[in-house]
PDB file of C-alpha atoms in Angstrom:
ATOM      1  CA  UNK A   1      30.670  11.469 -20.580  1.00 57.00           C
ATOM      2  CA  UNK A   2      27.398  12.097 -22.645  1.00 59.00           C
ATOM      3  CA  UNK A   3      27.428   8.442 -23.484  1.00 55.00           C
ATOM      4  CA  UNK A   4      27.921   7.868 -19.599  1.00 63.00           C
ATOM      5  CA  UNK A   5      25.061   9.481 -18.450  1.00 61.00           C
ATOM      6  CA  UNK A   6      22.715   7.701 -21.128  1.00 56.00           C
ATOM      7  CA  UNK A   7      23.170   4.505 -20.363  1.00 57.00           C
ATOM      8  CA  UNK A   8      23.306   5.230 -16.253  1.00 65.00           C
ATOM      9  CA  UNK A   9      19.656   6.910 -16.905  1.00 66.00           C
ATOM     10  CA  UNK A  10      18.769   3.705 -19.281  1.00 69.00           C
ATOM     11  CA  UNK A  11      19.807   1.262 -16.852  1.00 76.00           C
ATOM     12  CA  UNK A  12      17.806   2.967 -14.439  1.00 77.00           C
ATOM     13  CA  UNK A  13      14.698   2.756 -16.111  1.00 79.00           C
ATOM     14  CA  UNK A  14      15.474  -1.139 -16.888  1.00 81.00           C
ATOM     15  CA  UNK A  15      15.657  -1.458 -12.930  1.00 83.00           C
ATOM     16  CA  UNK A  16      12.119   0.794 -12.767  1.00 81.00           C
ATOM     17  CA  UNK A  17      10.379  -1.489 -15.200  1.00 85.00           C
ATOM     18  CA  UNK A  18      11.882  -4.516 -14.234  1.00 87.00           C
ATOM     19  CA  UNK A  19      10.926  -3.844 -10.219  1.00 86.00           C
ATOM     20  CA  UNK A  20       7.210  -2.701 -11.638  1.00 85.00           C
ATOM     21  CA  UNK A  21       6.816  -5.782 -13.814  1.00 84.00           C
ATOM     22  CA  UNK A  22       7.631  -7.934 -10.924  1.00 86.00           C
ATOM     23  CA  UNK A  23       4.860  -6.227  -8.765  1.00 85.00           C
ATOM     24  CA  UNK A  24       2.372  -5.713 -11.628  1.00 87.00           C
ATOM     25  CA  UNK A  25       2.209  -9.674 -12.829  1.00 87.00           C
ATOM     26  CA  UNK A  26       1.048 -11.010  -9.855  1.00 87.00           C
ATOM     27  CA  UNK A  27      -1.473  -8.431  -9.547  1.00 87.00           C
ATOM     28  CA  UNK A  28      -2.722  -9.131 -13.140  1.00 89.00           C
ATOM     29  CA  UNK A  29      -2.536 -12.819 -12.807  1.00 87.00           C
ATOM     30  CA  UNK A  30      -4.614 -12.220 -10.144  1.00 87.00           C
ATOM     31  CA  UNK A  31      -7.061 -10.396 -11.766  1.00 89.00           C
ATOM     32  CA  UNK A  32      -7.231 -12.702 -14.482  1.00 88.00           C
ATOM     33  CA  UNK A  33      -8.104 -15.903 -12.607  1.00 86.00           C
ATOM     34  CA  UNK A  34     -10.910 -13.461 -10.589  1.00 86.00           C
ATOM     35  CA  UNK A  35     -12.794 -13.281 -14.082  1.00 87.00           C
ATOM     36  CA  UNK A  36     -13.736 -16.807 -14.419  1.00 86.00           C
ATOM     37  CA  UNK A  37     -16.182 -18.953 -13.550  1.00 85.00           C
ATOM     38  CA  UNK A  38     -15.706 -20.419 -10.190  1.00 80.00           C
ATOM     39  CA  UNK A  39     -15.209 -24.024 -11.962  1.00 80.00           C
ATOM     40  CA  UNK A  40     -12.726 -22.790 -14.495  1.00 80.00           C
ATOM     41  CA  UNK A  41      -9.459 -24.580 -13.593  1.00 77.00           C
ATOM     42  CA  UNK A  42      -7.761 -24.034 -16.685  1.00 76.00           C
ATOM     43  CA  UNK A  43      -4.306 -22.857 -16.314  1.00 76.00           C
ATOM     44  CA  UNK A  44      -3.813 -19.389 -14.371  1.00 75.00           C
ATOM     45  CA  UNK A  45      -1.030 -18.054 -16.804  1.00 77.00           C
ATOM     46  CA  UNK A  46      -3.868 -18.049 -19.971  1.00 79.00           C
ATOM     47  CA  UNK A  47      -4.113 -14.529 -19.791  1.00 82.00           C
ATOM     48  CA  UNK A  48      -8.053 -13.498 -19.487  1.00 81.00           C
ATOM     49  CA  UNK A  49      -9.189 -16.459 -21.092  1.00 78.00           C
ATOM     50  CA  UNK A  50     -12.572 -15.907 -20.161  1.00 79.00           C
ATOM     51  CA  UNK A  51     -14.436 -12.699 -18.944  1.00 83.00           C
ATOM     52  CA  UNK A  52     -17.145 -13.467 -16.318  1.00 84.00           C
ATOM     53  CA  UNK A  53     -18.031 -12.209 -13.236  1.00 87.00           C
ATOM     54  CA  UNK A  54     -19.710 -15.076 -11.443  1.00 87.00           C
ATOM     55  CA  UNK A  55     -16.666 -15.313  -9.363  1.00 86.00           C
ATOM     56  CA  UNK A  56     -17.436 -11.853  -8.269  1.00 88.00           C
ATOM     57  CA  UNK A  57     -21.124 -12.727  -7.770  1.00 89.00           C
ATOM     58  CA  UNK A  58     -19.941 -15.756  -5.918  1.00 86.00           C
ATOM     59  CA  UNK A  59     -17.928 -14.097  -3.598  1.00 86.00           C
ATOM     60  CA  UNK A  60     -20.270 -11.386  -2.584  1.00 89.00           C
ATOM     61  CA  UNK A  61     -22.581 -14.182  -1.743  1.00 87.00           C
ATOM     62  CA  UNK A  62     -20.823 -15.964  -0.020  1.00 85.00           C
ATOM     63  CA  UNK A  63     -18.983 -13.373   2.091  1.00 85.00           C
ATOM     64  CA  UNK A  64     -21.871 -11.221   2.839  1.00 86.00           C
ATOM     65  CA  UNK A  65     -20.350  -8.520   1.508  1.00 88.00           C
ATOM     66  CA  UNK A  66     -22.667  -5.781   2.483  1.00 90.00           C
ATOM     67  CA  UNK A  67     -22.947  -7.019   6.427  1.00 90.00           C
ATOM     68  CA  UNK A  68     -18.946  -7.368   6.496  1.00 89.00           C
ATOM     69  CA  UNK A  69     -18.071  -4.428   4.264  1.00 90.00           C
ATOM     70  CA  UNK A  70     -19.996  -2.264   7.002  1.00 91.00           C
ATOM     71  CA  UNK A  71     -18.403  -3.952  10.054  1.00 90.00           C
ATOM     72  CA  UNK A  72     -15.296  -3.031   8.524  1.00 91.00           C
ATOM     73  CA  UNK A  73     -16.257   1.016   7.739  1.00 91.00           C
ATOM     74  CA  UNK A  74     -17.356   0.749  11.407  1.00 91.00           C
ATOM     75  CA  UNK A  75     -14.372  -0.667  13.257  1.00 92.00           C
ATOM     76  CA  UNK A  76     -11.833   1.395  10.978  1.00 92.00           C
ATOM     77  CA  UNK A  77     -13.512   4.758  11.022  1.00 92.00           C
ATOM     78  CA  UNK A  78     -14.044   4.759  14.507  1.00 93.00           C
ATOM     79  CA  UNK A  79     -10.906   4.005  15.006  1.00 93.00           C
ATOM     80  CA  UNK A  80      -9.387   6.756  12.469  1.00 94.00           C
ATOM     81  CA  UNK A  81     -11.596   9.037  13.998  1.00 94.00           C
ATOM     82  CA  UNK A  82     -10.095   8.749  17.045  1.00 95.00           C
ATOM     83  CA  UNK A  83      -6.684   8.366  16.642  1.00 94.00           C
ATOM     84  CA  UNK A  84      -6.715  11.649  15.129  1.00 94.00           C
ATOM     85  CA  UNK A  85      -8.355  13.280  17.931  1.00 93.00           C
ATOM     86  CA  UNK A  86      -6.255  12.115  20.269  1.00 94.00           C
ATOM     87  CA  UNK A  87      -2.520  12.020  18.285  1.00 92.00           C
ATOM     88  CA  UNK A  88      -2.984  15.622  17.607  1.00 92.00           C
ATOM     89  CA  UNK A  89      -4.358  16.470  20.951  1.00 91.00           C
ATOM     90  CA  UNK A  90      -1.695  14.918  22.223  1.00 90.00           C
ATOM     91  CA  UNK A  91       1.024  15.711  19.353  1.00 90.00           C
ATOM     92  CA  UNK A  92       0.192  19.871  19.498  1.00 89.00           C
ATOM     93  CA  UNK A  93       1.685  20.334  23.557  1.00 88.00           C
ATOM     94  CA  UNK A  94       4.916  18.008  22.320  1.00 89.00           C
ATOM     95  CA  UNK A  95       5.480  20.186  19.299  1.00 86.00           C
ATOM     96  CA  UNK A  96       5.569  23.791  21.032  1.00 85.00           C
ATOM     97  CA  UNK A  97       6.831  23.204  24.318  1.00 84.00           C
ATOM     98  CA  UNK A  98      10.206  23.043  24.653  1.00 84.00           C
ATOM     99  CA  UNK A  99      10.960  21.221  28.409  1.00 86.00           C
ATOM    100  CA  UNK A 100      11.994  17.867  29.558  1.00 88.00           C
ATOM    101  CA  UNK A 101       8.666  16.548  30.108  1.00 88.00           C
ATOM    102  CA  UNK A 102       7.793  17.515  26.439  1.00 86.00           C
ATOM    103  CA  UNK A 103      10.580  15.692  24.813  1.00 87.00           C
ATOM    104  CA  UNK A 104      10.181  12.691  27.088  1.00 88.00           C
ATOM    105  CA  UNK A 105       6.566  12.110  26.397  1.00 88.00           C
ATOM    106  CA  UNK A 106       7.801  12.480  22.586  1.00 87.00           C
ATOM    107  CA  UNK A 107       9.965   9.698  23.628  1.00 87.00           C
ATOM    108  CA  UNK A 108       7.954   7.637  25.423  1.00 87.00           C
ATOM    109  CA  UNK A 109       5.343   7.885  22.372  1.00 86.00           C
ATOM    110  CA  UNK A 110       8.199   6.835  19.964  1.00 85.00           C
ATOM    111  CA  UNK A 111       8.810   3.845  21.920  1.00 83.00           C
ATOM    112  CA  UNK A 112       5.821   2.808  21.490  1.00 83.00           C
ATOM    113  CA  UNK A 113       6.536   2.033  17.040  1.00 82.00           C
ATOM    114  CA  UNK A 114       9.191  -0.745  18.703  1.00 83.00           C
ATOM    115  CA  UNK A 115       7.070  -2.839  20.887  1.00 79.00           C
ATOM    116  CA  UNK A 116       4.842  -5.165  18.960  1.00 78.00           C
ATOM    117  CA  UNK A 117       1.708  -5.957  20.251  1.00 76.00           C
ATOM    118  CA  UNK A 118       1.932  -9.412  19.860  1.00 75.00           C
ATOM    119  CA  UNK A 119       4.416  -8.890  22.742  1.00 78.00           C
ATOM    120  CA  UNK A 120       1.639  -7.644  25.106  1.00 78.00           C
ATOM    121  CA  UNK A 121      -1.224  -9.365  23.364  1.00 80.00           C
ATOM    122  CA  UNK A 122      -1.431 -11.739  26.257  1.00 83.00           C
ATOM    123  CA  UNK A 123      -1.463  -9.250  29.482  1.00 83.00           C
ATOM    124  CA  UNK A 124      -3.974  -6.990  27.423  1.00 82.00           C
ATOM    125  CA  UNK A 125      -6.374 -10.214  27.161  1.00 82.00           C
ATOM    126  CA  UNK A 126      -5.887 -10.474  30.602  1.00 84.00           C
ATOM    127  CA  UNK A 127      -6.625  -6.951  31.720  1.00 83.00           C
ATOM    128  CA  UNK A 128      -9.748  -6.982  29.200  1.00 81.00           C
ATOM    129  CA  UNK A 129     -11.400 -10.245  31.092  1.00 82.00           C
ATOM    130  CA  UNK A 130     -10.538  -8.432  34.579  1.00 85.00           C
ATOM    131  CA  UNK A 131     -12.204  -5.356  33.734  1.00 80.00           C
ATOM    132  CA  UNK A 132     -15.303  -7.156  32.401  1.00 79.00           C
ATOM    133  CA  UNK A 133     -14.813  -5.756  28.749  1.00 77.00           C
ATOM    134  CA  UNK A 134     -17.086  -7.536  26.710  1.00 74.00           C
ATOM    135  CA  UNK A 135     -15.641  -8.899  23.448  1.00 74.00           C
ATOM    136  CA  UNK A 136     -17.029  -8.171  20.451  1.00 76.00           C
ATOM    137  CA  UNK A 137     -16.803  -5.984  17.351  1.00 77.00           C
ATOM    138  CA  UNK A 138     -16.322  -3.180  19.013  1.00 81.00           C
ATOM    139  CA  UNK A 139     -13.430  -4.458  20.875  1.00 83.00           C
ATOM    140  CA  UNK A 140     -10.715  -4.318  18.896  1.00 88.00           C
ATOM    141  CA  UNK A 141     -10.832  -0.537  18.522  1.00 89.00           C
ATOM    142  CA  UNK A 142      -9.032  -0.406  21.385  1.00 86.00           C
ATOM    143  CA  UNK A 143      -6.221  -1.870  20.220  1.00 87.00           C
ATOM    144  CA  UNK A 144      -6.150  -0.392  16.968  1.00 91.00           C
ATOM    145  CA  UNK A 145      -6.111   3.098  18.842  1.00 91.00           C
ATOM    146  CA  UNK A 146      -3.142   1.914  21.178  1.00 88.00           C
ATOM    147  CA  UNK A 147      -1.412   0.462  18.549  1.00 88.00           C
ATOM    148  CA  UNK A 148      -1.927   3.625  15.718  1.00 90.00           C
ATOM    149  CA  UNK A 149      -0.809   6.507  18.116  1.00 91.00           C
ATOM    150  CA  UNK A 150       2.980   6.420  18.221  1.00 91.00           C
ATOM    151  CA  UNK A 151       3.353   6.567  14.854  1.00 91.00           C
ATOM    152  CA  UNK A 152       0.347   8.918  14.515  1.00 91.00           C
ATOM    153  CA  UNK A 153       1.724  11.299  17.259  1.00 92.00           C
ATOM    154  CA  UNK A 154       5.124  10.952  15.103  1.00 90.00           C
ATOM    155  CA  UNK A 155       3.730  12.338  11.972  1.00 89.00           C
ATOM    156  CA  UNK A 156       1.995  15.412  13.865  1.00 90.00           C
ATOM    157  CA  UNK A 157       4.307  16.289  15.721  1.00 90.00           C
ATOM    158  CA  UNK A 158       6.876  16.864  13.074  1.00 87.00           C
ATOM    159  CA  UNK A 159       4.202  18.656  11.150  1.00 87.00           C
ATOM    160  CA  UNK A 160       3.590  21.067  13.793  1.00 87.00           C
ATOM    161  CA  UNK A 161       6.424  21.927  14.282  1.00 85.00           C
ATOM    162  CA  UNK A 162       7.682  22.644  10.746  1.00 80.00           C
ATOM    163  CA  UNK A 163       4.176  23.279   8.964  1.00 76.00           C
ATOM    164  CA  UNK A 164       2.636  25.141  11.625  1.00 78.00           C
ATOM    165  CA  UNK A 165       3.876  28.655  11.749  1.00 79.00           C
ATOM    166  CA  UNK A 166       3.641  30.087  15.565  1.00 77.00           C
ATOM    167  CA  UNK A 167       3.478  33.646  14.791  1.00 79.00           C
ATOM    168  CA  UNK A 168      -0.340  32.264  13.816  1.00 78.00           C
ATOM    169  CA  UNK A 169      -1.237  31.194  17.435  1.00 77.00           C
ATOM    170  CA  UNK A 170       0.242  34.309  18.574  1.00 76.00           C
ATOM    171  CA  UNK A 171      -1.867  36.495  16.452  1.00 79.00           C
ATOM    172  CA  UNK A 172      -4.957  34.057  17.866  1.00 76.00           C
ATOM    173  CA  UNK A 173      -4.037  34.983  21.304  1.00 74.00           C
ATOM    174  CA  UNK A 174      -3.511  38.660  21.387  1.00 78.00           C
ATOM    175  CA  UNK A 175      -7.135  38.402  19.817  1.00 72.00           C
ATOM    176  CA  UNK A 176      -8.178  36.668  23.001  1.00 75.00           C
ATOM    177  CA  UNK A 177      -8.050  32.906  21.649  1.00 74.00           C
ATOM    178  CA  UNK A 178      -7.652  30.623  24.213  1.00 77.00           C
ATOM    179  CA  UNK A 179      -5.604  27.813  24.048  1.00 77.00           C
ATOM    180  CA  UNK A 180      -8.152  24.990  22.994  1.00 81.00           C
ATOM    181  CA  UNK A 181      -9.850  28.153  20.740  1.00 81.00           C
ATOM    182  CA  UNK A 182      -6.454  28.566  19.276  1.00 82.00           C
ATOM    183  CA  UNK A 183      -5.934  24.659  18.583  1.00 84.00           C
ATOM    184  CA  UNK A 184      -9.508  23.745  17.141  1.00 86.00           C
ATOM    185  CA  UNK A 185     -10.047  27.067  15.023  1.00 83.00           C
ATOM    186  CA  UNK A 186      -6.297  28.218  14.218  1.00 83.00           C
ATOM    187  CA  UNK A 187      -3.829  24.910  14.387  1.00 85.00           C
ATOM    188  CA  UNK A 188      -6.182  21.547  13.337  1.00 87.00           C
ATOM    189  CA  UNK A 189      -7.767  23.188  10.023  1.00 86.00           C
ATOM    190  CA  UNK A 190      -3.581  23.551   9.501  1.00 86.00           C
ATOM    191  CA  UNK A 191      -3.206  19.496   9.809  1.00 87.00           C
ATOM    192  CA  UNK A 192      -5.228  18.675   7.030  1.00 85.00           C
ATOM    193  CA  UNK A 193      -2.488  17.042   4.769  1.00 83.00           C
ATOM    194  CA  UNK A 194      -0.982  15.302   8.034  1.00 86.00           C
ATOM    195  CA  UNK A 195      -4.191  14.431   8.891  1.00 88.00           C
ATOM    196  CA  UNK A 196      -5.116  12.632   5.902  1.00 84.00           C
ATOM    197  CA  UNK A 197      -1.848  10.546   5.573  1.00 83.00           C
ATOM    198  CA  UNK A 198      -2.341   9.531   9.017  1.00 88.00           C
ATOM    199  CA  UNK A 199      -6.149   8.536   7.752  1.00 87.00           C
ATOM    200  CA  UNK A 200      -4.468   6.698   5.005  1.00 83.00           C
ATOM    201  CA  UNK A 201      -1.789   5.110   6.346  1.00 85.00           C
ATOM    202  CA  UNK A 202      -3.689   3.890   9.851  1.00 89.00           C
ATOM    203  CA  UNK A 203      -7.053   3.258   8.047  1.00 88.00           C
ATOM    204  CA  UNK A 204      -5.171   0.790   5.569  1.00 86.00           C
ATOM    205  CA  UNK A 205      -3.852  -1.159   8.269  1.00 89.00           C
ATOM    206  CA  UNK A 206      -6.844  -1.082  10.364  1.00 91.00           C
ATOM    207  CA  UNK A 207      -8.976  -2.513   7.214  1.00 90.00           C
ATOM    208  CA  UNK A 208      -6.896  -5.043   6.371  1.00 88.00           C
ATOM    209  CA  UNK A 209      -6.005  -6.101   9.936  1.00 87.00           C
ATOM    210  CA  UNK A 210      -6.552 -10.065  10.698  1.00 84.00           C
ATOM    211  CA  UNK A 211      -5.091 -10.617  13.987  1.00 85.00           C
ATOM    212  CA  UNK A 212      -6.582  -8.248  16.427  1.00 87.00           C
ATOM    213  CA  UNK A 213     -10.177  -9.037  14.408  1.00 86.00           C
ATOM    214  CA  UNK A 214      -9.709 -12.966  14.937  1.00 84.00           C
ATOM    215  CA  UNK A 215      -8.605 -12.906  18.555  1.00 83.00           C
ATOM    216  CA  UNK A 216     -11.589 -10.490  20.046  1.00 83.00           C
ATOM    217  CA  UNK A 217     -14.438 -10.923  17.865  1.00 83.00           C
ATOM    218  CA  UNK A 218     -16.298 -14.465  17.976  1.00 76.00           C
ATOM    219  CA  UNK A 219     -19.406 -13.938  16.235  1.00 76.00           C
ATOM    220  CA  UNK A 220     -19.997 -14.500  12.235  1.00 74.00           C
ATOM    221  CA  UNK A 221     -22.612 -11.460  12.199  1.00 78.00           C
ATOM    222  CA  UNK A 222     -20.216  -8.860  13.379  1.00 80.00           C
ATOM    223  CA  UNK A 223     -16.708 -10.489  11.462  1.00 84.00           C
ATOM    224  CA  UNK A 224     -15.180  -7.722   8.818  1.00 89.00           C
ATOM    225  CA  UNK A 225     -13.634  -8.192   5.438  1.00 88.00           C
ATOM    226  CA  UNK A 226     -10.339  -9.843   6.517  1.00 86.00           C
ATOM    227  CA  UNK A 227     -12.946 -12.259   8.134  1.00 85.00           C
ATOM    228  CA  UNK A 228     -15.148 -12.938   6.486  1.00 84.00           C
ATOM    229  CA  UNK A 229     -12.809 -14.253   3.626  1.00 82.00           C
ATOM    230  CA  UNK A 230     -11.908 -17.446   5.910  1.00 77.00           C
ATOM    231  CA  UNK A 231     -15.009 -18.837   4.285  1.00 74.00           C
ATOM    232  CA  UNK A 232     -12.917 -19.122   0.875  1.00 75.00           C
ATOM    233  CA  UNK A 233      -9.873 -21.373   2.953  1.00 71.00           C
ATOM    234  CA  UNK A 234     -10.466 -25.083   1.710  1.00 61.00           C
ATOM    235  CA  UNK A 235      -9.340 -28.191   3.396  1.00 54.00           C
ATOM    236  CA  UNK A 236      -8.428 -31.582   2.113  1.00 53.00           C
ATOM    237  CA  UNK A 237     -12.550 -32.579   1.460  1.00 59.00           C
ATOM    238  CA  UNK A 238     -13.101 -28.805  -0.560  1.00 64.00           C
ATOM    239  CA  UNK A 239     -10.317 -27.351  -2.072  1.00 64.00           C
ATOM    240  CA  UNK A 240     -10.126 -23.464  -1.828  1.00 72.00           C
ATOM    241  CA  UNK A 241     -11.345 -21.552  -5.179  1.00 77.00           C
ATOM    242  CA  UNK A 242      -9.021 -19.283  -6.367  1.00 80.00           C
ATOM    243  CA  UNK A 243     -10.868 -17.555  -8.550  1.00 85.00           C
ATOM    244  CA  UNK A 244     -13.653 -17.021  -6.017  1.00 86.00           C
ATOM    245  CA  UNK A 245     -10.480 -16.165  -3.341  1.00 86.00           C
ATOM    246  CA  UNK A 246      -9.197 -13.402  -6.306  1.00 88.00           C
ATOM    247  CA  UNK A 247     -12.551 -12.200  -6.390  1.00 88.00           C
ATOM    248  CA  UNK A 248     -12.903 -11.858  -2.755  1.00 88.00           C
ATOM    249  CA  UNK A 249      -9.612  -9.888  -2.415  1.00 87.00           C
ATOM    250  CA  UNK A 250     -10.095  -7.508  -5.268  1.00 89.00           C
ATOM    251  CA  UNK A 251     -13.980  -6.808  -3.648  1.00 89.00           C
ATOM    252  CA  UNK A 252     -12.288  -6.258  -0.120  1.00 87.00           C
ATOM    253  CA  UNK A 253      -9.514  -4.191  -1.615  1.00 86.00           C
ATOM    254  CA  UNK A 254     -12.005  -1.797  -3.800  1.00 87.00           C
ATOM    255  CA  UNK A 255     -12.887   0.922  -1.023  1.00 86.00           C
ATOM    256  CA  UNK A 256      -9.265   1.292   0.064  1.00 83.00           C
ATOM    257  CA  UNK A 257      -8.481   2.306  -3.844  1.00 83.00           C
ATOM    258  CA  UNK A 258     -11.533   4.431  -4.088  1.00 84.00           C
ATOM    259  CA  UNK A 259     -10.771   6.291  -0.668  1.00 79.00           C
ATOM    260  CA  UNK A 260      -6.767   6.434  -1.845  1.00 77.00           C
ATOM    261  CA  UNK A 261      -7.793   7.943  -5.496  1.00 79.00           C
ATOM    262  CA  UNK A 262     -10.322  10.824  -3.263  1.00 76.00           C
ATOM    263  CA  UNK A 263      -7.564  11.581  -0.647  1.00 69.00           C
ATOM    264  CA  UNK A 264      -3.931  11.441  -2.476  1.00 70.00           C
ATOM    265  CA  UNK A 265      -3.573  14.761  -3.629  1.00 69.00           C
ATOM    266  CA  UNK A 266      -2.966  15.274   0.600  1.00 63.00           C
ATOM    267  CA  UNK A 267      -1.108  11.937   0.897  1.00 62.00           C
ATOM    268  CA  UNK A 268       2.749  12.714  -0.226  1.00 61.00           C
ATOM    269  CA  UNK A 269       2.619  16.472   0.906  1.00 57.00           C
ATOM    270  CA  UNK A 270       1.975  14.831   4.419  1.00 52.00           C
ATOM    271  CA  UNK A 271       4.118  12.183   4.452  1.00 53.00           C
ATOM    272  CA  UNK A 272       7.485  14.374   3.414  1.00 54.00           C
ATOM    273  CA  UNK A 273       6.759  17.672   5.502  1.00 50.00           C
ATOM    274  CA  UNK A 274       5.625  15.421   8.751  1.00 45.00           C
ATOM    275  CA  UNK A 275       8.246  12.672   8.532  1.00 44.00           C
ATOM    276  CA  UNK A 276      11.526  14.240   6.361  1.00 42.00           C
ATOM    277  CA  UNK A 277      11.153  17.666   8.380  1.00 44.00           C
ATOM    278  CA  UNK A 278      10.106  16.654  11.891  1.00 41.00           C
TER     279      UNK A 278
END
């Protein structure tokens, strides 16, 4: 039996390390190719051959780093900011009321993580050029609020309702709380580990988002990161530069790991008590 259990935990770990090699190699080829010189064409699987950044330097040129990097802090923290508003506005009535119209707006919300927007993409263009809504960078927050709330509302609600303790809002009330007291001052400072997985989770897709960016913003001067790197696509008459591409995605990817290593202490106690409970 002892010997049983040894090698079941031993082949696990293979499978661990095996899985985590398989996602790490690419990653480090990767890196590797981003720290050579832009005309270094040697073969990728040399291991750090050569340690230079004028890939780097090359791709921040070329890119315009700073202008994109804030388009993109603009279009996803407006957006975060409010999705979160409004999915825990929204979320807080779902959670505590217990009636048919409460559970069928839960529902409805829910439906909403099956539909893609592709689907609707073309009715929603539509709609935008009837109602005269310019297009520019500020344009696809709409759809990145839309598109971010059923899962948003999702993740809140559950937490509410399990993380939330009512007896709380009770004690609020016979103090002479009113309901939106009772919400901003009591039940929102409670959301702060849902609230930053929903940040995290959202924010990541709303940074790295391509499709809504391409389709509603026209302009160079107002393109994000995911932009902003067609510049580094070659054709037939200029080849693409991978190690300027590598460079380019490690730059664009930088913030996200910065902002994941500040916020993850919140990220898993979200994720299990607002999804596993709810």
């Amino acid at each position: 039996m002892m010997l049983r259990k040894v090698l079941g935990k031993g082949s696990v770990q293979v499978v661990v390390l095996l899985v985590m090699a398989l996602n790490l190699i690419p990653l480090i080829i990767a890196f590797s190719t981003s720290l050579r010189d832009p005309s270094n064409n040697t073969n990728p699987l040399i291991l750090f051959g050569e340690m230079s950044f004028a890939s780097y330097k090359a791709a921040f040129d070329r890119m315009h780093f700073p202008e994109a990097l804030w388009n993109s802090v603009v279009l996803t923290g407006v957006s975060v900011v409010f999705v979160v508003l409004f999915a825990a506005m929204a979320s807080y009535p779902m959670a505590r009321l217990k009636t048919k119209l409460s559970k069928f707006m839960y529902l409805f919300f829910l439906s909403g993580l099956v539909v893609p927007a592709q689907m609707v993409l073309i009715p929603i263009v539509q709609m935008i050029n009837a109602l005269h809504i310019p297009t520019n960078q500020y344009t696809p927050i709409f759809m990145f609020i839309t598109c971010s709330l059923p899962f948003s509302t999702f993740l809140y609600t559950g937490f509410i309702r399990s993380g939330v303790p009512e007896e709380v809002e009770e004690a609020a009330h016979i103090d002479g709380a009113g309901l939106f007291q009772r919400f901003w001052t009591v039940v929102f400072p409670l959301l702060i580990p849902v609230t930053v997985s929903v940040i995290i989770t959202q924010g990541v897709w709303i940074w790295n988002d391509y499709f809504f960016n391409m389709i509603f913003i026209s302009s160079a001067g107002d393109s994000p990161l995911p932009l902003a790197m067609l510049g580094f696509l070659g054709d037939q008459q200029n080849p693409t530069q991978w190690n300027v591409l590598f460079a380019a995605c490690f730059l664009c990817a930088l913030p996200l790991l910065l902002a994941f290593l500040f916020l993850q202490k919140y990220f898993i106690g979200g994720m299990t008590v607002g999804a596993v409970k709810g």
